[in-house]
XYZ file of C-alpha atoms in Angstrom:
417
model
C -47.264 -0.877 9.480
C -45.262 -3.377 11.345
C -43.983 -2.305 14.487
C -41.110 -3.821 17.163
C -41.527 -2.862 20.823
C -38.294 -3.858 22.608
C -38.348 -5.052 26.304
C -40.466 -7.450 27.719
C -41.869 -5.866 31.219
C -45.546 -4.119 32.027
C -44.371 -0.977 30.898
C -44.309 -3.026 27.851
C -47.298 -4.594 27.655
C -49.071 -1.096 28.409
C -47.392 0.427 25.372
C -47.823 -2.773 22.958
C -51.339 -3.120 24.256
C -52.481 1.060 23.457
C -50.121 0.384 19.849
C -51.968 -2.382 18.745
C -55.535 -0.036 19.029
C -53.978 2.104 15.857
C -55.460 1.161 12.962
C -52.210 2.113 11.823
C -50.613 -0.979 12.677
C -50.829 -4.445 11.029
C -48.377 -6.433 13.044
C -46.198 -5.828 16.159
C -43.368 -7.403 17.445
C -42.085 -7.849 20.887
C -38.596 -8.554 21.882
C -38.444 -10.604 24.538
C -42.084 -9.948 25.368
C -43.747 -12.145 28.107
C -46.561 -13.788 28.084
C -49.626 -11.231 28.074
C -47.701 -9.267 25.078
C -47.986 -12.864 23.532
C -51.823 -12.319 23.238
C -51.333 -9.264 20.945
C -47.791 -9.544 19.283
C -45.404 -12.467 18.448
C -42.623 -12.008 20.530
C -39.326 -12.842 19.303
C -36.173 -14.198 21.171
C -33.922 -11.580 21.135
C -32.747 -9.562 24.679
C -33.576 -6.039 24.560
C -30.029 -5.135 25.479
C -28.576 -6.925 22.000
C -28.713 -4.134 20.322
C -27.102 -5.714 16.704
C -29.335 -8.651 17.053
C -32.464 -6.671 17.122
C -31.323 -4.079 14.679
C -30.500 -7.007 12.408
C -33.968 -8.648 12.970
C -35.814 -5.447 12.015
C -34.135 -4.594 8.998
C -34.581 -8.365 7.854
C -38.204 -8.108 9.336
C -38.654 -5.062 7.378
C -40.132 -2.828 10.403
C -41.289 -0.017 10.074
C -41.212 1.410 13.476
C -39.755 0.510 16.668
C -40.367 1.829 20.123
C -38.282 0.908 22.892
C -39.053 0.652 26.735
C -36.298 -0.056 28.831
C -33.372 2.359 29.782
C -30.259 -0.376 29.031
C -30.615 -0.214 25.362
C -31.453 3.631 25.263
C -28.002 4.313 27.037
C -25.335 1.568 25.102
C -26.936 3.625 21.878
C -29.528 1.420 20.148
C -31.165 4.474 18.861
C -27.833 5.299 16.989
C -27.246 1.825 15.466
C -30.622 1.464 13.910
C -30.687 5.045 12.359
C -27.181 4.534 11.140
C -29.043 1.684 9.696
C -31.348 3.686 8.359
C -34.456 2.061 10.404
C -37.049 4.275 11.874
C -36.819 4.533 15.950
C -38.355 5.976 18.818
C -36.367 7.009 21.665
C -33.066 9.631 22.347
C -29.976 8.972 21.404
C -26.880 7.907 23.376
C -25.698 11.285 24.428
C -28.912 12.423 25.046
C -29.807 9.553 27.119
C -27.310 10.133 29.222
C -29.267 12.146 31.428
C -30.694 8.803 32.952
C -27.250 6.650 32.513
C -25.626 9.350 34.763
C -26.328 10.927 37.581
C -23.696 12.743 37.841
C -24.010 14.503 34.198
C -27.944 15.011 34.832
C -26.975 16.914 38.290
C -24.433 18.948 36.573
C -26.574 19.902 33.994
C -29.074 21.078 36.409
C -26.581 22.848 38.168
C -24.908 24.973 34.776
C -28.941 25.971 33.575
C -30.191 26.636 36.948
C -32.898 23.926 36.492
C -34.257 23.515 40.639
C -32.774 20.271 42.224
C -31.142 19.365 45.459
C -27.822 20.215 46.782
C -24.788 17.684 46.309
C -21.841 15.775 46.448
C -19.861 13.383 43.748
C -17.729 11.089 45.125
C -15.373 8.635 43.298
C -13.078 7.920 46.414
C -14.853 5.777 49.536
C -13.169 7.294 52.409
C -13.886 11.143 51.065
C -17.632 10.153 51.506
C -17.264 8.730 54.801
C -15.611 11.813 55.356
C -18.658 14.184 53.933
C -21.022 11.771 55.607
C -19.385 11.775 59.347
C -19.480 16.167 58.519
C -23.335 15.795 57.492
C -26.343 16.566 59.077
C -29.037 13.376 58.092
C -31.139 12.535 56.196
C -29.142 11.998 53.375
C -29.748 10.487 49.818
C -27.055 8.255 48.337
C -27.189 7.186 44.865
C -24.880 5.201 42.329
C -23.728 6.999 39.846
C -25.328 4.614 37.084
C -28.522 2.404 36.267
C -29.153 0.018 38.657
C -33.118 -0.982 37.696
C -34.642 1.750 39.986
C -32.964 0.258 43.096
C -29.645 2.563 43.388
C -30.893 5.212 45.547
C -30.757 4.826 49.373
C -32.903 7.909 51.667
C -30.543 7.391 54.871
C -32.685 8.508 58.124
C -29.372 7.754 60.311
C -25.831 8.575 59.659
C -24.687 4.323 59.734
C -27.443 3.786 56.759
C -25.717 6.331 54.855
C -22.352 4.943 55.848
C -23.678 1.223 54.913
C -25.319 2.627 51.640
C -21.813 3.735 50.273
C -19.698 0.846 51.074
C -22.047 -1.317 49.424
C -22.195 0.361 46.094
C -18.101 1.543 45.950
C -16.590 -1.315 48.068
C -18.965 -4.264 47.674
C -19.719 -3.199 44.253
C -23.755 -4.350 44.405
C -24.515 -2.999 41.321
C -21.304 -3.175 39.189
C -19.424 -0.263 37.367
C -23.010 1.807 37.967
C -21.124 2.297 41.820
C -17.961 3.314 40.752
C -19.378 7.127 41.202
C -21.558 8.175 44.020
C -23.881 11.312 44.520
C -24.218 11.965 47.778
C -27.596 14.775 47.735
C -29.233 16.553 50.562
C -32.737 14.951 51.568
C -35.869 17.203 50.077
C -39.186 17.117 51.661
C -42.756 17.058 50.199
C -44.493 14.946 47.542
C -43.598 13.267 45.220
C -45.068 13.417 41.070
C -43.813 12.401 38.297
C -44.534 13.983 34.704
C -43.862 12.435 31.776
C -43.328 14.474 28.049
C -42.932 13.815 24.770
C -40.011 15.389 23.336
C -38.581 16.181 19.440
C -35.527 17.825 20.567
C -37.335 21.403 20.393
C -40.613 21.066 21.444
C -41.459 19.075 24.581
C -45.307 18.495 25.379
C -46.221 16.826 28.784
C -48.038 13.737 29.687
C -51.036 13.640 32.590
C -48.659 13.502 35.557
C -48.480 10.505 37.738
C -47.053 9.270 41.339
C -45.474 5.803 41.810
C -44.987 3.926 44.962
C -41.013 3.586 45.443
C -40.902 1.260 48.626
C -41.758 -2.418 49.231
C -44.305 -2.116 51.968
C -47.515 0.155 52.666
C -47.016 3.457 54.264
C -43.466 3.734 52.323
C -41.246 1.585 53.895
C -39.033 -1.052 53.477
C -36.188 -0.855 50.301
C -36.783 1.205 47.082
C -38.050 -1.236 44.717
C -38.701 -0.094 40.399
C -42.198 0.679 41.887
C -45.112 -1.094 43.768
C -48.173 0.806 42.271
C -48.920 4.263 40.831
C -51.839 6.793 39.971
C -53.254 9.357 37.699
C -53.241 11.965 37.929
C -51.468 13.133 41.094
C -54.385 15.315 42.642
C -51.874 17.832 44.601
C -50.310 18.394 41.405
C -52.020 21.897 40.610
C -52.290 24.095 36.951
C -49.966 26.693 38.674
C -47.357 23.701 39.856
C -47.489 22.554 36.278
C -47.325 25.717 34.506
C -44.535 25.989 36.713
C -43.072 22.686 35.981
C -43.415 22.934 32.425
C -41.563 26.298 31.748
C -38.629 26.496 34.881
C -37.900 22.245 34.335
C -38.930 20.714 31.901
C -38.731 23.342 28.871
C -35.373 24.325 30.204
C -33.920 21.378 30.334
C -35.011 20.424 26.657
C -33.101 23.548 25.821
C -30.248 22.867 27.603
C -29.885 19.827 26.355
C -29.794 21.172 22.465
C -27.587 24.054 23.931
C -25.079 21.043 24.763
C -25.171 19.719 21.454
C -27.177 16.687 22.231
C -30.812 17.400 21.590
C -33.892 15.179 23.731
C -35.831 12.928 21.527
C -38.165 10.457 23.196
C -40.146 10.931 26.530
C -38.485 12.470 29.276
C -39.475 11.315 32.568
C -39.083 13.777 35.160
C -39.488 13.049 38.739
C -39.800 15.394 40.920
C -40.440 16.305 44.746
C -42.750 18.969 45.412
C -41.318 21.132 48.251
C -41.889 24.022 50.576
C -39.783 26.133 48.236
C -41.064 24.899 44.880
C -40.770 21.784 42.677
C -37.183 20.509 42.460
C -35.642 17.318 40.144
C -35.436 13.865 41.790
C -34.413 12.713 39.009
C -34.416 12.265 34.988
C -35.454 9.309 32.945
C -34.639 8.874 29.444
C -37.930 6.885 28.572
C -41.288 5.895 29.389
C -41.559 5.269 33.357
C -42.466 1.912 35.024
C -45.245 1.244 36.683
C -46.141 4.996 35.553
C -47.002 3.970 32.362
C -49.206 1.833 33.373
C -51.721 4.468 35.244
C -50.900 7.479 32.430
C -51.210 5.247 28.423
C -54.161 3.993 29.003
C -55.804 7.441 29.344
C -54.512 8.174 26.527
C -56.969 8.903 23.754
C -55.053 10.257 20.919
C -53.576 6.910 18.655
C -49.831 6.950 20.053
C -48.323 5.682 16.763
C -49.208 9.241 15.272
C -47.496 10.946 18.294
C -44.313 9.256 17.903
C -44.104 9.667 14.305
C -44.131 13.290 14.926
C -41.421 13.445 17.826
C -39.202 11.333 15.371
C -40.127 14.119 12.424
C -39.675 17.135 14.267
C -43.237 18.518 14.101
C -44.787 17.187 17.675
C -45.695 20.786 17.589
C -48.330 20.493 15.156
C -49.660 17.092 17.061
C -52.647 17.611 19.121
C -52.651 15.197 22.335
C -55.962 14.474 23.731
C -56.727 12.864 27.644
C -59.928 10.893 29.079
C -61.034 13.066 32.033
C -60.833 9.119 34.315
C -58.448 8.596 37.447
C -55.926 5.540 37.188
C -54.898 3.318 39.904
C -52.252 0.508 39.104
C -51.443 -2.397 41.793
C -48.260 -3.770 41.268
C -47.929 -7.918 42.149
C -44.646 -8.696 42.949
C -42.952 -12.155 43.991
C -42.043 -13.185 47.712
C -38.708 -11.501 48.671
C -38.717 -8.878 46.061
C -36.318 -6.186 45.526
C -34.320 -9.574 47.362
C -34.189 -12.919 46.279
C -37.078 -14.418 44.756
C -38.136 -17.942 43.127
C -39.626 -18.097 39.664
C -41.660 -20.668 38.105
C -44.872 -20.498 40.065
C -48.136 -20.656 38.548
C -50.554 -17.702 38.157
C -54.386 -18.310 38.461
C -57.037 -16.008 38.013
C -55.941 -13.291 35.392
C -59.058 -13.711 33.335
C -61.206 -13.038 36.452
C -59.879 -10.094 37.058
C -60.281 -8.684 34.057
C -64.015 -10.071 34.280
C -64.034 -7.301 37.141
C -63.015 -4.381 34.529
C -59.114 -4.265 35.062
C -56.333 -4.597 32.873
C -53.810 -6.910 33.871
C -50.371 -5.842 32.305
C -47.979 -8.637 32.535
C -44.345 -8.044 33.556
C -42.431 -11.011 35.175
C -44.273 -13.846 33.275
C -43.669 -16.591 31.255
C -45.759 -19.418 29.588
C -44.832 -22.728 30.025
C -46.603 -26.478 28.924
C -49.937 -23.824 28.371
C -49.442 -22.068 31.967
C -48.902 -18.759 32.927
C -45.931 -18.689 35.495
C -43.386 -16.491 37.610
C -40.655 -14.970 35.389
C -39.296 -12.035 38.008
C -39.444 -9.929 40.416
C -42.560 -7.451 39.284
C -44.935 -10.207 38.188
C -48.233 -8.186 36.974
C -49.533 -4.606 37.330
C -53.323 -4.565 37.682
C -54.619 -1.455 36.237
C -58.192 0.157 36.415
C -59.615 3.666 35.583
C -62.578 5.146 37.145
C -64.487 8.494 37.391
C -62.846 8.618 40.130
C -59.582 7.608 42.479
C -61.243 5.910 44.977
C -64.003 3.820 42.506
C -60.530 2.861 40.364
C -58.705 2.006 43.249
C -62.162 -0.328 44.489
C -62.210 -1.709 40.856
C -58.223 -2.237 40.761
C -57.911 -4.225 44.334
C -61.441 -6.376 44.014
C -59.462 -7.532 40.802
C -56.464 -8.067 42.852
C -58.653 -10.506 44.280
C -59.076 -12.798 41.904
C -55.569 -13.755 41.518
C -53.357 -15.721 42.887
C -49.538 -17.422 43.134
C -47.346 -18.675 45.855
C -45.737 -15.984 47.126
C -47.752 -12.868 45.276
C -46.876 -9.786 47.582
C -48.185 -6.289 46.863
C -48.890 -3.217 48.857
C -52.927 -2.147 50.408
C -52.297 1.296 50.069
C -51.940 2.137 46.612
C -54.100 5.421 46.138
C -55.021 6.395 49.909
């Protein structure tokens, strides 16, 4: 079997890296990859958001299957152009994938099906949600409407961050047409999880839940990055919570999402915030979470290749998904200034040695260049490492942190405390 994973990040990696232990598969291809995909598939030069070009280069590659990571090319419809195509492809479908490319439809879904989320606003005019805001209590949440690579959601402690949050995404435009709609929510207390599931369109089957770490700097704070670290499982996260979870959220919304005439295939990434009065939706993801994947594939122990050929046949029902009983703890390395500015280009030393110390290093940001592994973004690597338990995979993950090094490399201490 010859398999194409699109994207090119550590969420990537994680899910080429787990694909390429089916015996299954004979080949895999990565589009654009980086360069620790490059040690297990040939990746090929095409952007994960051209969605002809890499439709094109799979039906001339003749693949078999492809899986894709990122949320871009789920949302401007790759899953529809390759099975009008007739190619075999892992993921939901434009309309379904929605839920992720709008907030604004997910909350209003929620909101018709009585699925538990937080209050809200929608706001298309500026000076209406100064309005709301100068008439609200804080703290307040403030999203954009659309994707904006995990960063488009702003928890405003003070009324003037809430204020500032809005005119930068509908006057200043930060992240584009993604602004031109803003939900304005009320701010939900607790902790956080996040739960994963596979999904056919009828039957939806969780994942081991996990919990990411949103902000730049230990003890959450600083701006929402696309995640500094994560673990798994989530030990608050109780049977009765998930039982919970799994019938009043995550069920329903598979239903209501086939009552609308747009059924859920792919993994549904649910985030969710744990509170006082129950679990409630942060939000919905239409595909495999990043860093989270990173903490939650590789305790995996079922071949994944067999899972998603039966969400893509309709019969995940009759697929039996099997766990390791080991904790995960992933440390993500980021570049100086990230979710800002940051330089590329600087050279990475040490990877080997840390997986001499019984991590795995998942590459995101990276690039090879004259036989060097260098800088390529923002997210450089996530070091992952599973233990009996948190704390001896959180001691494995950070002595392996160790070992490596580049100008710049920022990450946060308190991943798993």
């Amino acid at each position: 079997m010859k398999v194409l994973v699109v994207g090119g990040g550590g969420r990537e990696h994680a899910l080429v890296w787990k694909i390429a232990r089916s015996p299954r598969v004979k080949k895999i291809f990565s589009a654009p990859g980086n360069a620790g995909i490059a040690a297990l598939a040939e990746c090929v030069n095409i952007k994960a958001e051209d969605v002809k070009g890499l439709a094109g280069f799979a039906e001339k590659e003749g693949i078999d299957l492809t899986v894709v990571g990122p949320e871009v090319p789920l949302v401007t419809g790759i899953v529809d152009e390759f099975e009008n195509r007739g190619l075999r492809i892992f993921g939901p479908a434009k309309a379904a994938a929605k839920i992720e490319g709008s907030k604004v439809f997910a909350k209003e879904l929620m909101k018709k099906y009585g699925i538990p989320t937080a209050d809200y606003r929608v706001f298309d005019d500026l000076g209406e949600a100064v309005r709301y805001i100068h008439d609200s209590e804080t703290p307040l949440v403030v999203k954009a409407e659309g994707l904006a690579a995990g960063k488009g959601v702003v928890v405003a402690r003070e009324r003037q961050e809430a204020l500032a949050a809005v005119k930068s995404i509908m006057k200043d435009g930060i992240f584009g047409d993604s602004g031109r709609r803003v939900v304005i929510e009320e701010f939900l207390e607790g902790r956080e999880v996040t739960v994963l599931a596979f999904c056919d369109g009828v039957t939806a089957v969780p994942m081991e839940c996990s919990r990411d770490y949103k902000r730049a700097y230990d003890k959450d704070r600083g701006p929402n990055t696309g995640g500094m670290g994560a673990v798994s499982p989530a030990y608050y996260y109780t049977p009765d919570i998930s039982e919970y979870v799994n019938k009043n959220i995550i069920r329903k919304t598979l239903e209501a999402m086939r009552l609308e005439g747009i059924p859920f295939k792919g993994v549904l990434y649910t985030g969710l915030m744990l509170t006082s009065k129950g679990p409630k939706v942060l939000e919905f993801n239409c595909r495999f979470g990043d860093p989270e994947t990173q903490v939650v594939v590789p305790r995996l122990k079922t071949d994944l290749v067999d899972i998603i050929e039966a969400v893509i046949e309709g019969r995940l029902s009759e697929c039996s998904i099997n766990w390791t009983g080991e904790k995960a703890v992933c440390v993500v390395l980021a570049s100086a200034g990230y979710p800002g500015d940051y330089e590329k280009g600087k050279e990475i030393a040490g990877i080997e040695d840390a997986e001499r110390e019984g991590a795995m290093v998942f590459h995101a940001g990276t690039a090879l260049k004259h036989g060097k592994i260098i800088t390529a973004g923002g997210r450089v690597l996530g070091v992952t490492a599973l233990g009996r338990t948190e704390e001896e995979a959180r001691e494995t993950a950070y002595q392996a942190v160790s070992r490596i090094r580049f100008d710049g490399m920022h990450y946060r201490k308190d991943i798993g405390l």
